Tab-separated table of C-alpha atoms in Angstrom:
chain	number	residue	atom	x	y	z
A	93	LYS	CA	36.575	4.374	-15.317
A	94	GLN	CA	36.291	1.122	-17.249
A	95	GLU	CA	33.045	0.654	-19.174
A	96	VAL	CA	31.985	-2.419	-21.131
A	97	THR	CA	29.492	-2.249	-23.996
A	98	GLN	CA	27.887	-5.149	-25.815
A	99	ILE	CA	26.257	-4.879	-29.219
A	100	PRO	CA	23.666	-5.915	-30.222
A	101	ALA	CA	21.454	-6.050	-27.118
A	102	ALA	CA	19.360	-8.788	-28.730
A	103	LEU	CA	19.754	-11.066	-31.717
A	104	SER	CA	17.441	-13.582	-33.388
A	105	VAL	CA	18.776	-16.053	-35.935
A	106	PRO	CA	17.618	-19.297	-37.579
A	107	GLU	CA	19.302	-22.525	-36.607
A	108	GLY	CA	22.562	-23.221	-38.418
A	109	GLU	CA	23.737	-19.642	-38.816
A	110	ASN	CA	27.185	-18.523	-37.772
A	111	LEU	CA	27.064	-15.397	-35.644
A	112	VAL	CA	29.268	-12.830	-33.926
A	113	LEU	CA	28.654	-11.061	-30.641
A	114	ASN	CA	30.605	-7.880	-29.968
A	115	CYS	CA	32.117	-6.479	-26.795
A	116	SER	CA	34.029	-3.229	-26.407
A	117	PHE	CA	35.796	-1.736	-23.377
A	118	THR	CA	37.095	1.765	-22.788
A	119	ASP	CA	40.397	1.080	-20.991
A	120	SER	CA	42.908	-1.295	-22.602
A	121	ALA	CA	44.669	-1.981	-19.277
A	122	ILE	CA	43.057	-5.338	-18.615
A	123	TYR	CA	44.367	-8.520	-16.977
A	124	ASN	CA	41.948	-10.810	-18.789
A	125	LEU	CA	38.510	-10.992	-20.399
A	126	GLN	CA	35.836	-13.587	-19.813
A	127	TRP	CA	32.717	-14.563	-21.759
A	128	PHE	CA	29.772	-16.016	-19.832
A	129	ARG	CA	26.449	-17.571	-20.686
A	130	GLN	CA	23.360	-16.962	-18.541
A	131	ASP	CA	20.144	-18.947	-18.943
A	132	PRO	CA	16.895	-17.414	-17.592
A	133	GLY	CA	16.763	-17.602	-13.823
A	134	LYS	CA	20.226	-19.155	-13.610
A	135	GLY	CA	23.710	-18.114	-12.623
A	136	LEU	CA	26.603	-17.435	-14.984
A	137	THR	CA	28.504	-20.188	-16.762
A	138	SER	CA	32.041	-19.387	-17.844
A	139	LEU	CA	32.558	-20.057	-21.559
A	140	LEU	CA	35.992	-18.709	-22.391
A	141	LEU	CA	38.786	-16.834	-20.622
A	142	ILE	CA	41.339	-14.847	-22.631
A	143	GLN	CA	44.453	-13.558	-20.909
A	144	SER	CA	45.662	-10.100	-21.950
A	145	SER	CA	48.641	-11.625	-23.779
A	146	GLN	CA	46.437	-13.927	-25.871
A	147	ARG	CA	44.638	-13.180	-29.141
A	148	GLU	CA	41.971	-15.879	-29.075
A	149	GLN	CA	40.568	-18.923	-27.330
A	150	THR	CA	38.453	-21.739	-28.714
A	151	SER	CA	36.086	-24.221	-27.128
A	152	GLY	CA	34.020	-26.437	-29.416
A	153	ARG	CA	31.828	-24.228	-31.608
A	154	LEU	CA	32.883	-21.097	-29.725
A	155	ASN	CA	35.793	-18.829	-30.571
A	156	ALA	CA	36.617	-15.645	-28.712
A	157	SER	CA	39.117	-13.076	-29.931
A	158	LEU	CA	40.735	-10.173	-28.128
A	159	ASP	CA	42.225	-6.973	-29.544
A	160	LYS	CA	43.378	-5.215	-26.413
A	161	SER	CA	44.782	-2.140	-28.131
A	162	SER	CA	41.471	-1.334	-29.796
A	163	GLY	CA	39.414	-2.379	-26.772
A	164	ARG	CA	37.414	-5.077	-28.521
A	165	SER	CA	36.489	-8.717	-28.194
A	166	THR	CA	34.217	-10.882	-30.291
A	167	LEU	CA	32.509	-14.184	-29.547
A	168	TYR	CA	31.961	-16.272	-32.646
A	169	ILE	CA	29.373	-19.076	-32.487
A	170	ALA	CA	29.474	-21.548	-35.362
A	171	ALA	CA	26.450	-23.453	-36.610
A	172	SER	CA	24.061	-22.071	-33.999
A	173	GLN	CA	21.511	-24.371	-32.309
A	174	PRO	CA	18.292	-23.675	-30.365
A	175	GLY	CA	20.155	-24.757	-27.235
A	176	ASP	CA	22.469	-21.763	-27.682
A	177	SER	CA	19.562	-19.444	-26.819
A	178	ALA	CA	20.652	-17.489	-23.735
A	179	THR	CA	22.168	-14.186	-22.668
A	180	TYR	CA	25.891	-13.823	-23.323
A	181	LEU	CA	27.874	-11.545	-21.045
A	182	CYS	CA	31.340	-10.103	-21.575
A	183	ALA	CA	33.445	-9.062	-18.577
A	184	VAL	CA	36.907	-7.555	-18.199
A	185	ARG	CA	39.268	-7.686	-15.241
A	186	PRO	CA	41.141	-4.375	-14.961
A	187	ASP	CA	44.892	-4.500	-14.491
A	188	PHE	CA	46.087	-2.073	-11.854
A	189	GLY	CA	49.480	-3.675	-11.632
A	190	ASN	CA	48.585	-5.784	-8.577
A	191	GLN	CA	48.327	-8.997	-10.564
A	192	ALA	CA	44.761	-10.166	-10.182
A	193	GLY	CA	43.463	-7.999	-7.373
A	194	THR	CA	40.449	-6.584	-9.178
A	195	ALA	CA	36.920	-7.720	-9.888
A	196	LEU	CA	35.238	-8.287	-13.224
A	197	ILE	CA	33.336	-5.429	-14.845
A	198	PHE	CA	30.406	-6.581	-16.951
A	199	GLY	CA	28.532	-5.429	-20.011
A	200	LYS	CA	24.738	-5.650	-20.130
A	201	GLY	CA	24.810	-8.719	-22.342
A	202	THR	CA	23.429	-9.848	-25.675
A	203	THR	CA	20.270	-11.959	-25.586
A	204	LEU	CA	20.413	-14.580	-28.329
A	205	SER	CA	17.429	-16.486	-29.676
A	206	VAL	CA	18.010	-19.336	-32.124
A	207	SER	CA	14.896	-20.670	-33.829
A	208	SER	CA	14.539	-24.190	-35.213
B	1182	GLU	CA	35.040	-30.429	-8.439
B	1183	ALA	CA	32.121	-28.839	-6.595
B	1184	GLY	CA	31.034	-25.419	-7.813
B	1185	VAL	CA	30.061	-22.292	-5.926
B	1186	ALA	CA	27.106	-23.009	-3.652
B	1187	GLN	CA	24.528	-20.393	-2.724
B	1188	SER	CA	21.398	-20.439	-0.614
B	1189	PRO	CA	18.572	-19.781	-0.619
B	1190	ARG	CA	17.645	-19.820	-4.312
B	1191	TYR	CA	14.629	-17.571	-3.854
B	1192	LYS	CA	13.473	-15.171	-1.160
B	1193	ILE	CA	10.456	-12.899	-0.895
B	1194	ILE	CA	10.361	-10.336	1.907
B	1195	GLU	CA	8.502	-7.164	2.761
B	1196	LYS	CA	10.273	-3.825	2.632
B	1197	ARG	CA	12.079	-2.889	5.855
B	1198	GLN	CA	12.630	-6.560	6.713
B	1199	SER	CA	16.079	-8.110	6.848
B	1200	VAL	CA	17.494	-10.950	4.772
B	1201	ALA	CA	20.738	-12.917	4.597
B	1202	PHE	CA	22.371	-14.876	1.808
B	1203	TRP	CA	25.029	-17.545	2.140
B	1204	CYS	CA	27.846	-18.547	-0.206
B	1205	ASN	CA	30.384	-21.375	-0.174
B	1206	PRO	CA	33.134	-20.839	-2.781
B	1207	ILE	CA	35.138	-23.405	-4.690
B	1208	SER	CA	37.648	-25.068	-2.408
B	1209	GLY	CA	41.005	-23.297	-2.458
B	1210	HIS	CA	39.746	-20.076	-4.036
B	1211	ALA	CA	41.081	-17.163	-2.047
B	1212	THR	CA	38.960	-14.498	-3.741
B	1213	LEU	CA	35.204	-14.221	-3.245
B	1214	TYR	CA	32.840	-11.711	-4.836
B	1215	TRP	CA	29.234	-10.666	-4.289
B	1216	TYR	CA	27.467	-9.147	-7.286
B	1217	GLN	CA	24.005	-7.636	-7.662
B	1218	GLN	CA	22.195	-8.161	-10.968
B	1219	ILE	CA	19.092	-6.113	-11.619
B	1220	LEU	CA	16.781	-7.388	-14.355
B	1221	GLY	CA	18.116	-6.504	-17.806
B	1222	GLN	CA	21.500	-5.357	-16.480
B	1223	GLY	CA	24.928	-6.897	-16.154
B	1224	PRO	CA	26.133	-7.906	-12.687
B	1225	LYS	CA	27.512	-5.087	-10.531
B	1226	LEU	CA	30.171	-5.724	-7.882
B	1227	LEU	CA	29.078	-5.176	-4.288
B	1228	ILE	CA	32.104	-6.474	-2.417
B	1229	GLN	CA	35.315	-8.448	-3.031
B	1230	PHE	CA	37.170	-10.467	-0.391
B	1231	GLN	CA	40.719	-11.776	-0.487
B	1232	ASN	CA	40.735	-14.569	2.107
B	1233	ASN	CA	38.842	-12.882	4.978
B	1234	GLY	CA	39.917	-9.331	4.166
B	1235	VAL	CA	37.936	-6.799	2.112
B	1236	VAL	CA	39.612	-5.739	-1.160
B	1237	ASP	CA	36.853	-3.554	-2.591
B	1238	ASP	CA	33.539	-2.497	-1.057
B	1239	SER	CA	33.287	0.888	-2.758
B	1240	GLN	CA	29.883	0.074	-4.318
B	1241	LEU	CA	28.332	-1.550	-1.258
B	1242	PRO	CA	25.507	0.558	0.263
B	1243	LYS	CA	26.947	0.340	3.714
B	1244	ASP	CA	23.956	1.933	5.428
B	1245	ARG	CA	21.945	-1.214	4.732
B	1246	PHE	CA	24.238	-3.890	3.311
B	1247	SER	CA	26.898	-5.814	5.194
B	1248	ALA	CA	29.037	-8.819	4.340
B	1249	GLU	CA	31.533	-10.985	6.106
B	1250	ARG	CA	33.785	-13.886	5.264
B	1251	LEU	CA	34.818	-15.625	8.428
B	1252	LYS	CA	37.856	-17.925	8.318
B	1253	GLY	CA	38.368	-17.044	4.655
B	1254	VAL	CA	35.870	-19.598	3.335
B	1255	ASP	CA	32.065	-19.137	3.544
B	1256	SER	CA	30.518	-15.711	3.246
B	1257	THR	CA	27.219	-14.097	4.170
B	1258	LEU	CA	25.628	-10.991	2.682
B	1259	LYS	CA	22.959	-9.205	4.713
B	1260	ILE	CA	20.465	-6.490	3.863
B	1261	GLN	CA	18.784	-4.605	6.698
B	1262	PRO	CA	16.371	-2.943	6.138
B	1263	ALA	CA	15.450	-3.961	2.602
B	1264	LYS	CA	14.037	-1.517	0.054
B	1265	LEU	CA	11.964	-2.196	-3.051
B	1266	GLU	CA	14.958	-1.334	-5.260
B	1267	ASP	CA	16.964	-4.174	-3.692
B	1268	SER	CA	14.912	-6.649	-5.732
B	1269	ALA	CA	17.554	-8.375	-7.830
B	1270	VAL	CA	19.591	-11.549	-8.221
B	1271	TYR	CA	22.534	-11.744	-5.831
B	1272	LEU	CA	25.422	-13.692	-7.300
B	1273	CYS	CA	28.417	-15.091	-5.497
B	1274	ALA	CA	31.605	-15.912	-7.388
B	1275	SER	CA	35.074	-17.135	-6.539
B	1276	SER	CA	38.457	-17.262	-8.234
B	1277	SER	CA	42.031	-18.065	-7.483
B	1278	TRP	CA	44.282	-15.131	-6.621
B	1279	THR	CA	47.054	-16.030	-9.044
B	1280	GLY	CA	47.367	-17.543	-12.502
B	1281	LYS	CA	44.319	-17.618	-14.732
B	1282	THR	CA	41.979	-16.126	-12.090
B	1283	GLU	CA	38.973	-17.495	-13.936
B	1284	ALA	CA	35.815	-16.547	-12.052
B	1285	PHE	CA	33.123	-19.146	-11.330
B	1286	PHE	CA	29.609	-18.176	-10.304
B	1287	GLY	CA	26.931	-19.781	-8.202
B	1288	GLN	CA	23.277	-20.109	-9.211
B	1289	GLY	CA	22.344	-16.911	-7.462
B	1290	THR	CA	19.616	-15.883	-5.031
B	1291	ARG	CA	16.600	-14.121	-6.509
B	1292	LEU	CA	15.324	-11.560	-3.993
B	1293	THR	CA	11.911	-9.965	-4.336
B	1294	VAL	CA	11.057	-7.104	-1.984
B	1295	VAL	CA	7.331	-6.293	-1.809
C-alpha cells in the first residue's frame, strides 16, 4: 500500500531564505508526482507536476525534483516571501500499468510560515 | 479556461440530516474525483469516475455516502444520514485520462455537522 510522508510538518523561516520541503513515498511504481499549495479555507492549487521519467520541474522560484528509485521528492523554494505562507502537499499517482487509471495519494502536508 | 466549480462553499447541518454537494469539472476532463479532507490531514479519495463509470469507490462509506456522475460531466456527492465525524472539506478534482493527467481541484465545500 502506497504511503506518502512529508517532513517537516511545519516550518517557520524569515523572508528571503531558501528552503526545501521533503516528500517520501513507499512504492516507487508511480505514474507521476504533483506538488500543491493550499491556503487556509481554500482548495488545492497545482504547483508542479513531474512525470515518472523526469528528474525535475521548475516554475519561477519553485523547483521540484524526483528520485523515483529512492522514493523521494523535494520542493525547493528560492528567496521565500510572506506570500508563500501556506500548506504544501505532495501527492503521487500510483502506476498499476493501466496508464493513468489511479487517483492521487496525498501526504499530510508541510505548513510554511514566512515572516517579514 | 474555467476551473473546477463546486457548490455550496459552506454547509452546516445537524447530525442525521442529509446533504448534497455538486461539482462541475474542467471541460473535456474524463476523470473526476471526490476527496475528503479532515482538518490537519491530507485529502483522502472517496470515489473516482472515468466518464460516468466508477473506477474506484473502495474508500467510500457506502452505507451513508453515494455519488453519481450523470452524462459523464457534472457530479453530485450525497451524505445521508450525516455523522459528526463527516465534518470535513469535500474536494472535487478532475484530470484528463491520458497524457500528463495533471489534477485540478475546486475550492471545496466545508461541511460542519453539529
